[in-house]
Amino acid sequence: MILKCPSCGKGMSNVALDADPVGNTVTGPLVGGFVAKCPSCNAVLGVLPDVDEIARAVARKLGTK
């Protein structure tokens, strides 16, 4: 099954995943994550947090390695 982009309507057999910080730059925290984009029009289809990066950040705050 091929999905269609809700923005441009073109069929997508895959999406582009870009590693970017996600979160609110004003109120806060930015964490590592991935942005899923349409390969044709670059519309943002979803945002996924990097759970490994979040776990490392928590460990750093707790003082463990």
PDB file of C-alpha atoms in Angstrom:
ATOM      1  CA  MET A   1       0.000   0.000   0.000  1.00  0.00           C
ATOM      2  CA  ILE A   2       1.374   3.394  -0.980  1.00  0.00           C
ATOM      3  CA  LEU A   3       0.434   6.320   1.220  1.00  0.00           C
ATOM      4  CA  LYS A   4      -0.360   9.757  -0.161  1.00  0.00           C
ATOM      5  CA  CYS A   5       1.103  12.947   1.261  1.00  0.00           C
ATOM      6  CA  PRO A   6      -1.664  15.018   2.866  1.00  0.00           C
ATOM      7  CA  SER A   7      -0.021  18.208   1.582  1.00  0.00           C
ATOM      8  CA  CYS A   8       0.857  17.552  -2.063  1.00  0.00           C
ATOM      9  CA  GLY A   9      -1.165  14.360  -2.694  1.00  0.00           C
ATOM     10  CA  LYS A  10       1.743  12.468  -4.269  1.00  0.00           C
ATOM     11  CA  GLY A  11       2.270   8.811  -3.457  1.00  0.00           C
ATOM     12  CA  MET A  12       5.059   7.972  -1.027  1.00  0.00           C
ATOM     13  CA  SER A  13       6.756   4.610  -0.809  1.00  0.00           C
ATOM     14  CA  ASN A  14       9.094   5.994   1.870  1.00  0.00           C
ATOM     15  CA  VAL A  15       9.611   9.166   3.889  1.00  0.00           C
ATOM     16  CA  ALA A  16      12.710  11.217   4.576  1.00  0.00           C
ATOM     17  CA  LEU A  17      13.894  11.126   8.220  1.00  0.00           C
ATOM     18  CA  ASP A  18      16.052  14.060   9.250  1.00  0.00           C
ATOM     19  CA  ALA A  19      17.825  14.152  12.613  1.00  0.00           C
ATOM     20  CA  ASP A  20      16.932  17.485  14.218  1.00  0.00           C
ATOM     21  CA  PRO A  21      16.435  18.801  17.731  1.00  0.00           C
ATOM     22  CA  VAL A  22      12.744  18.840  18.612  1.00  0.00           C
ATOM     23  CA  GLY A  23      10.898  20.790  21.266  1.00  0.00           C
ATOM     24  CA  ASN A  24       9.947  24.331  22.070  1.00  0.00           C
ATOM     25  CA  THR A  25      12.824  26.777  21.664  1.00  0.00           C
ATOM     26  CA  VAL A  26      11.084  29.347  23.887  1.00  0.00           C
ATOM     27  CA  THR A  27       9.799  27.400  26.869  1.00  0.00           C
ATOM     28  CA  GLY A  28      11.737  24.399  26.450  1.00  0.00           C
ATOM     29  CA  PRO A  29      13.760  21.638  26.493  1.00  0.00           C
ATOM     30  CA  LEU A  30      15.126  20.714  23.112  1.00  0.00           C
ATOM     31  CA  VAL A  31      15.892  17.016  22.729  1.00  0.00           C
ATOM     32  CA  GLY A  32      17.301  14.994  19.889  1.00  0.00           C
ATOM     33  CA  GLY A  33      14.729  13.645  17.529  1.00  0.00           C
ATOM     34  CA  PHE A  34      13.722  12.898  13.989  1.00  0.00           C
ATOM     35  CA  VAL A  35      11.438  14.757  11.606  1.00  0.00           C
ATOM     36  CA  ALA A  36       9.548  12.686   9.017  1.00  0.00           C
ATOM     37  CA  LYS A  37       9.102  14.648   5.783  1.00  0.00           C
ATOM     38  CA  CYS A  38       7.486  14.038   2.418  1.00  0.00           C
ATOM     39  CA  PRO A  39      10.259  13.379  -0.121  1.00  0.00           C
ATOM     40  CA  SER A  40       8.414  15.436  -2.774  1.00  0.00           C
ATOM     41  CA  CYS A  41       7.321  18.631  -1.006  1.00  0.00           C
ATOM     42  CA  ASN A  42       9.176  18.416   2.355  1.00  0.00           C
ATOM     43  CA  ALA A  43       5.937  18.751   4.338  1.00  0.00           C
ATOM     44  CA  VAL A  44       6.438  17.639   7.936  1.00  0.00           C
ATOM     45  CA  LEU A  45       4.487  14.427   8.466  1.00  0.00           C
ATOM     46  CA  GLY A  46       5.509  13.732  12.041  1.00  0.00           C
ATOM     47  CA  VAL A  47       8.067  14.278  14.767  1.00  0.00           C
ATOM     48  CA  LEU A  48       9.673  11.466  16.761  1.00  0.00           C
ATOM     49  CA  PRO A  49      11.791  11.976  19.896  1.00  0.00           C
ATOM     50  CA  ASP A  50      15.082  10.093  20.167  1.00  0.00           C
ATOM     51  CA  VAL A  51      14.442   8.083  23.333  1.00  0.00           C
ATOM     52  CA  ASP A  52      18.113   7.087  23.621  1.00  0.00           C
ATOM     53  CA  GLU A  53      19.164  10.757  23.673  1.00  0.00           C
ATOM     54  CA  ILE A  54      16.516  11.521  26.311  1.00  0.00           C
ATOM     55  CA  ALA A  55      17.805   8.643  28.485  1.00  0.00           C
ATOM     56  CA  ARG A  56      21.389   9.921  28.159  1.00  0.00           C
ATOM     57  CA  ALA A  57      20.286  13.453  29.125  1.00  0.00           C
ATOM     58  CA  VAL A  58      18.494  12.134  32.225  1.00  0.00           C
ATOM     59  CA  ALA A  59      21.547  10.082  33.198  1.00  0.00           C
ATOM     60  CA  ARG A  60      23.757  13.173  32.832  1.00  0.00           C
ATOM     61  CA  LYS A  61      21.399  15.191  35.058  1.00  0.00           C
ATOM     62  CA  LEU A  62      21.503  12.427  37.688  1.00  0.00           C
ATOM     63  CA  GLY A  63      25.295  12.365  37.574  1.00  0.00           C
ATOM     64  CA  THR A  64      25.649   8.832  36.225  1.00  0.00           C
ATOM     65  CA  LYS A  65      27.416   7.719  33.088  1.00  0.00           C
TER      66      LYS A  65
END
